[in-house]
PDB file of C-alpha atoms in Angstrom:
ATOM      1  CA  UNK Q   7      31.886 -12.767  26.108  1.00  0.00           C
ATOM      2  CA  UNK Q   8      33.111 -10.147  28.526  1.00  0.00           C
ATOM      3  CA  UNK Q   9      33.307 -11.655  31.985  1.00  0.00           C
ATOM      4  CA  UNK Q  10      32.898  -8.744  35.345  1.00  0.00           C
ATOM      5  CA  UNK Q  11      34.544 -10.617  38.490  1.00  0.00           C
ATOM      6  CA  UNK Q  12      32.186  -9.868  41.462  1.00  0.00           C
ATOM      7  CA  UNK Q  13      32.556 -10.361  45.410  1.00  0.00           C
ATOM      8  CA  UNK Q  14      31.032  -8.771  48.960  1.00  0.00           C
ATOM      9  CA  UNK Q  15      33.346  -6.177  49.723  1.00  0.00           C
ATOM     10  CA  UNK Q  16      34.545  -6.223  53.618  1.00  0.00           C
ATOM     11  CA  UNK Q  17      32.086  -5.680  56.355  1.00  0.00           C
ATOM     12  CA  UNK Q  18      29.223  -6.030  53.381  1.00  0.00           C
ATOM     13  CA  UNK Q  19      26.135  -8.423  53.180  1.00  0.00           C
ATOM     14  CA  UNK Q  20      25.335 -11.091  51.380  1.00  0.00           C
ATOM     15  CA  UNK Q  21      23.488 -10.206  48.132  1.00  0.00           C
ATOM     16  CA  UNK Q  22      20.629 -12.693  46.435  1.00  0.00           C
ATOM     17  CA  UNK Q  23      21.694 -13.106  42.778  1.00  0.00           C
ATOM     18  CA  UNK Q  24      18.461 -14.916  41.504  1.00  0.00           C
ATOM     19  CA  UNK Q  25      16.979 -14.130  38.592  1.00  0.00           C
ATOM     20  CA  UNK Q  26      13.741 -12.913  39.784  1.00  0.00           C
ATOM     21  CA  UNK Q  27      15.011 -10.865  42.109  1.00  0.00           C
ATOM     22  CA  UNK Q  28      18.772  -9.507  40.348  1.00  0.00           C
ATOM     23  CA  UNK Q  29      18.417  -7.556  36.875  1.00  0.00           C
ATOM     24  CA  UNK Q  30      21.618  -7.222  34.382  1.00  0.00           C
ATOM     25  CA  UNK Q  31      20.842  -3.847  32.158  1.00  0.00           C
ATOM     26  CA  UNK Q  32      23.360  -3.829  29.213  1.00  0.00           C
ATOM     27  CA  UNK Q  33      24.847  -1.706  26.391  1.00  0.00           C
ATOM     28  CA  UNK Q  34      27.344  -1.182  24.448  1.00  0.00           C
ATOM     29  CA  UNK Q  35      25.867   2.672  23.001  1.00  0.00           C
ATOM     30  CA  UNK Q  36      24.299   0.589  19.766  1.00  0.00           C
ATOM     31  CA  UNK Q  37      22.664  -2.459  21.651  1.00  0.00           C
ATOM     32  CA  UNK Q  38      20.494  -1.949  24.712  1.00  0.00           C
ATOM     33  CA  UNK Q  39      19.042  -4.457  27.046  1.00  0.00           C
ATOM     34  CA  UNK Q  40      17.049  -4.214  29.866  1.00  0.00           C
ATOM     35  CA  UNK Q  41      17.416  -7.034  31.552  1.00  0.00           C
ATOM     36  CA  UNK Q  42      19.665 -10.076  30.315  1.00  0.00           C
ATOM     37  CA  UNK Q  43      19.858 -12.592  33.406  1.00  0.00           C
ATOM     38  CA  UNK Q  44      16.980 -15.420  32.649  1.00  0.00           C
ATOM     39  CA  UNK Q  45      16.224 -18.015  35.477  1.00  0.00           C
ATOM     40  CA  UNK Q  46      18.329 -20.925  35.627  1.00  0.00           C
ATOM     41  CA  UNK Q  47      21.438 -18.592  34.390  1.00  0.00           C
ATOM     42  CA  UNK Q  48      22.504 -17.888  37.738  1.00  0.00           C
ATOM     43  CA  UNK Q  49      25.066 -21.509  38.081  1.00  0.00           C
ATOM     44  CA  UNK Q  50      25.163 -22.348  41.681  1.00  0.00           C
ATOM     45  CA  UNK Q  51      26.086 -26.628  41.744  1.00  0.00           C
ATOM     46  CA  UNK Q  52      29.464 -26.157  41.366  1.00  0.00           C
ATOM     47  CA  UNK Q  53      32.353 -23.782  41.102  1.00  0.00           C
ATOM     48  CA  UNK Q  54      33.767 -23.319  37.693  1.00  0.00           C
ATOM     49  CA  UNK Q  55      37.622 -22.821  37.556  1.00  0.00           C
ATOM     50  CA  UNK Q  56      37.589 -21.510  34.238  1.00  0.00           C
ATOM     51  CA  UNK Q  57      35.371 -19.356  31.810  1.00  0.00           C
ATOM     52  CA  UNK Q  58      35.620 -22.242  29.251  1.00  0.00           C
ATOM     53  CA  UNK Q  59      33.641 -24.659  31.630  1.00  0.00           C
ATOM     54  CA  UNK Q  60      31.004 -21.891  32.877  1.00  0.00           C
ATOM     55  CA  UNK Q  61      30.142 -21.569  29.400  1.00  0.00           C
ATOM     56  CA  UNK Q  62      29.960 -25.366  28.486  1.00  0.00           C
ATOM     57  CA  UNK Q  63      27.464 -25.597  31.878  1.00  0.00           C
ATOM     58  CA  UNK Q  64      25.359 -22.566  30.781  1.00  0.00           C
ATOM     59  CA  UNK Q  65      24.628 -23.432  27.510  1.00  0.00           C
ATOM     60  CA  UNK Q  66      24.005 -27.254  28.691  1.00  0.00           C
ATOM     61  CA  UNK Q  67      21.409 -25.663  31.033  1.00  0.00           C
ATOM     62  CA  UNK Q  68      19.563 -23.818  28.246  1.00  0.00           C
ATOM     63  CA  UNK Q  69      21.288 -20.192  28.938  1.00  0.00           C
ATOM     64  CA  UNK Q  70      22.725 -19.604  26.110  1.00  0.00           C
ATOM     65  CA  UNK Q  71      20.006 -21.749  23.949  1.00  0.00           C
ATOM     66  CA  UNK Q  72      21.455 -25.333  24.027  1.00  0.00           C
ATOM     67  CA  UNK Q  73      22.775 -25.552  21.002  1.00  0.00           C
ATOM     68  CA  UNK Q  74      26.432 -26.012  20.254  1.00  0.00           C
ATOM     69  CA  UNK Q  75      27.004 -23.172  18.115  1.00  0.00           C
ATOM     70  CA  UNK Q  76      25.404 -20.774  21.088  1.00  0.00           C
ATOM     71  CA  UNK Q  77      28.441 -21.464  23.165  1.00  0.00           C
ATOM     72  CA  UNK Q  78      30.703 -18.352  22.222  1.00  0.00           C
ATOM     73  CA  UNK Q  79      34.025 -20.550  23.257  1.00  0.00           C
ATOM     74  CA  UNK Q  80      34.743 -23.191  20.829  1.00  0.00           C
ATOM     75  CA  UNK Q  81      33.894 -23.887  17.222  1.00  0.00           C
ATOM     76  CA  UNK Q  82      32.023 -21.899  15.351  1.00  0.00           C
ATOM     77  CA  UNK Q  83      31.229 -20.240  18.507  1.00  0.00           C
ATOM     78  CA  UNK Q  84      28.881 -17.563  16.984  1.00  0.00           C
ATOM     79  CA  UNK Q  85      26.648 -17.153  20.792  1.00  0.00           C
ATOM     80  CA  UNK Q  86      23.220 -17.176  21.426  1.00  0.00           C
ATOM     81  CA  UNK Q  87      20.436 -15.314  19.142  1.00  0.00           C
ATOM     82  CA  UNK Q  88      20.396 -12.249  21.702  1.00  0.00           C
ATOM     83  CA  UNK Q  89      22.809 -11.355  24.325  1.00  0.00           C
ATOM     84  CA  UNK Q  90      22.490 -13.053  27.519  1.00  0.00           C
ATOM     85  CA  UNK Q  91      23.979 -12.731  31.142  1.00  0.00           C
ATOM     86  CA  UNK Q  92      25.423 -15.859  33.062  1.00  0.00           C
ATOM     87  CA  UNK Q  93      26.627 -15.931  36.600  1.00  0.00           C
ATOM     88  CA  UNK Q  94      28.667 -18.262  37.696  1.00  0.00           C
ATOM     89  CA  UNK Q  95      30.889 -19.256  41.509  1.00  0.00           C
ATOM     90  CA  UNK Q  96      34.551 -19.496  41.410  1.00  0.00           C
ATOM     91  CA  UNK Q  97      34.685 -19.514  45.045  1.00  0.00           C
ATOM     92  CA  UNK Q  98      31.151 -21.034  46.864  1.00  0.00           C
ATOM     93  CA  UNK Q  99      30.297 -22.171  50.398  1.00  0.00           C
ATOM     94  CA  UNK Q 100      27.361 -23.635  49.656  1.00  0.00           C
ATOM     95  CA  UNK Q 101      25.046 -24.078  46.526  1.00  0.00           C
ATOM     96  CA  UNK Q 102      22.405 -21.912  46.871  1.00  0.00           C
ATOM     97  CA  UNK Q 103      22.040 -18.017  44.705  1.00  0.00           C
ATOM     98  CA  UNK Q 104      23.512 -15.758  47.164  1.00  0.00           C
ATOM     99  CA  UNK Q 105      26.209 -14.278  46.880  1.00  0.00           C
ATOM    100  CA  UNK Q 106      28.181 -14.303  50.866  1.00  0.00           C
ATOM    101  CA  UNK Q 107      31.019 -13.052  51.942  1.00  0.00           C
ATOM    102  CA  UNK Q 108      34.198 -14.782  51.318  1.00  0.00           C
ATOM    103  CA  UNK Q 109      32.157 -16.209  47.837  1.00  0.00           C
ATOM    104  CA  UNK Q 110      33.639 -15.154  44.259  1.00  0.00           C
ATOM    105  CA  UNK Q 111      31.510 -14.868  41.315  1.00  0.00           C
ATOM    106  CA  UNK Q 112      32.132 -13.602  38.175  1.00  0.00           C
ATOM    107  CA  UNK Q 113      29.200 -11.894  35.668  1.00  0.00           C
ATOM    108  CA  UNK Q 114      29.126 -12.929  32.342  1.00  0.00           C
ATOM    109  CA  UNK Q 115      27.866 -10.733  29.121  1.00  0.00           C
ATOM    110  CA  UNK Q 116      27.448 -13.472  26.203  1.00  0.00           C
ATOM    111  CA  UNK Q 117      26.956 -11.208  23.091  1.00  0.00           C
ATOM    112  CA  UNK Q 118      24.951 -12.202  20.409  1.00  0.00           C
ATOM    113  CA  UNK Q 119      27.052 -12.873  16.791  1.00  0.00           C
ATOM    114  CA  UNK Q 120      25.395  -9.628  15.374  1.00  0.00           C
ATOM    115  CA  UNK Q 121      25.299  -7.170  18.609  1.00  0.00           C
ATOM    116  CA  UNK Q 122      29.273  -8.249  19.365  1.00  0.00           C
ATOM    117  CA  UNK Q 123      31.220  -5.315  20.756  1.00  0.00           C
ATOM    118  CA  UNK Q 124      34.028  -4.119  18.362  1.00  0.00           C
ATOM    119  CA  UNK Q 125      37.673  -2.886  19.221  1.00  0.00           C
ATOM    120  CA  UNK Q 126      37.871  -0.180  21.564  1.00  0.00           C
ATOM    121  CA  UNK Q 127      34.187   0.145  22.812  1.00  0.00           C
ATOM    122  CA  UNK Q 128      32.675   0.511  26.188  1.00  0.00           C
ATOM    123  CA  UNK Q 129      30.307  -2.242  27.542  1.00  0.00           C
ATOM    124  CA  UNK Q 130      28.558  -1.203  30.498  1.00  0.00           C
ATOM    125  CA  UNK Q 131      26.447  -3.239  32.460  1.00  0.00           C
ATOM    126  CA  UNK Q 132      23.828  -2.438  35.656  1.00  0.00           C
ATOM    127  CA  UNK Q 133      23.491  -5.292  38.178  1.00  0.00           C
ATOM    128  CA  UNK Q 134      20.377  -4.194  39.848  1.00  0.00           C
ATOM    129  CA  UNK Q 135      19.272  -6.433  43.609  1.00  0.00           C
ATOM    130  CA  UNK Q 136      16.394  -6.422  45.493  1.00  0.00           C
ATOM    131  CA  UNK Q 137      18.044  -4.688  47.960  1.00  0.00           C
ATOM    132  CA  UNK Q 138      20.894  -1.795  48.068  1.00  0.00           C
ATOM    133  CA  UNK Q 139      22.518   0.139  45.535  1.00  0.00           C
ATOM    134  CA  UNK Q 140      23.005  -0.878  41.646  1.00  0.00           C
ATOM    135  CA  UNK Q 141      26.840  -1.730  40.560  1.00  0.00           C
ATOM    136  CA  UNK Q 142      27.629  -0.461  37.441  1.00  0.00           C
ATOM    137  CA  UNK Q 143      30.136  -2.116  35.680  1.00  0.00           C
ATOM    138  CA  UNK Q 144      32.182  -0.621  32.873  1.00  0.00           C
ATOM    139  CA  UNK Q 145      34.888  -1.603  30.418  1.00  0.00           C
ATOM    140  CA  UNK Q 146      36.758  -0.807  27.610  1.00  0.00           C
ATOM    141  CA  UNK Q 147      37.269  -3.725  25.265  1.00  0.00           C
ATOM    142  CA  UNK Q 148      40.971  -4.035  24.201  1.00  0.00           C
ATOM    143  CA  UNK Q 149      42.049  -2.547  20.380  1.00  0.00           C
ATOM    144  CA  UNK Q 150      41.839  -6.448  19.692  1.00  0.00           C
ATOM    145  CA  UNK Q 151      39.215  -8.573  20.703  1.00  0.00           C
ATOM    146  CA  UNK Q 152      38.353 -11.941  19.907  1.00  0.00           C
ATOM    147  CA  UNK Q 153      35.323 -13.954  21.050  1.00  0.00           C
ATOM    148  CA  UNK Q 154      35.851 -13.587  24.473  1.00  0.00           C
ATOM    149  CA  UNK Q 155      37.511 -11.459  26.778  1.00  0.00           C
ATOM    150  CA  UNK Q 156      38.943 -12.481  30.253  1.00  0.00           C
ATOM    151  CA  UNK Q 157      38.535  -8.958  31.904  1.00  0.00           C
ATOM    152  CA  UNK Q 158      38.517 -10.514  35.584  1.00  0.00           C
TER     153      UNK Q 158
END
């Protein structure tokens, strides 16, 4: 998993992150999604202080497809069946899907075992709202990699 940190910048407004209004585009140049962020992915009951727990909590609500082996932390840790997008609050004033100022959320890409990015290659990612400009979101993945990456 590659995880984007993501927060209102100064003076900004607050964003709605829910799925049927917030689209994730992804690709790595071989895989291509169009939109990765299902309902119910977006985790607003609590804050998670690490990317461990976020990932226990998605794939306990179905994100990532329930079963164990989806989770990409952890043993065998092979992710779901297609690559999926998981939101999650590190920071929250209240529990609903928007994303306010002074609120820190991080983006999650959870690649599928087969459409893993390798050493050295560029994810990109396109958070798309209902309302203002897209944020792309770019990295290079380290020369090593290993199931996930803590790029926040």
């Amino acid at each position: 998993a590659t995880q984007f940190p993501i927060k209102i910048v100064s003076g900004g407004s607050a964003v709605n992150l829910n799925a049927t209004l917030a689209t994730v585009k992804f690709n790595t140049g071989t895989v291509q999604y169009d939109n990765i962020l299902t309902k119910g992915c977006v985790l607003t009951s609590t804050t998670y202080t690490s990317l461990t727990a976020a990932m226990a909590a998605a794939n306990t609500a179905s994100c990532l497809g329930g079963a164990a082996s989806n989770n990409p932390i952890g043993s065998p840790g092979t992710g779901p069946a297609s690559s999926k997008a998981v939101v999650y609050w590190t920071v929250q004033k209240n529990t609903n899907e928007i994303l306010e100022p002074g609120e820190h959320a991080n983006l999650v890409i959870v690649y599928a075992n087969a459409e893993r990015p390798g050493p050295s290659q560029e994810v990109a990612a396109e958070l798309i709202l209902d309302s203002g400009a897209p944020v792309e979101l770019h990295r290079t993945l380290p020369p090593m990699t290993d199931k996930f990456t803590n790029m926040g």
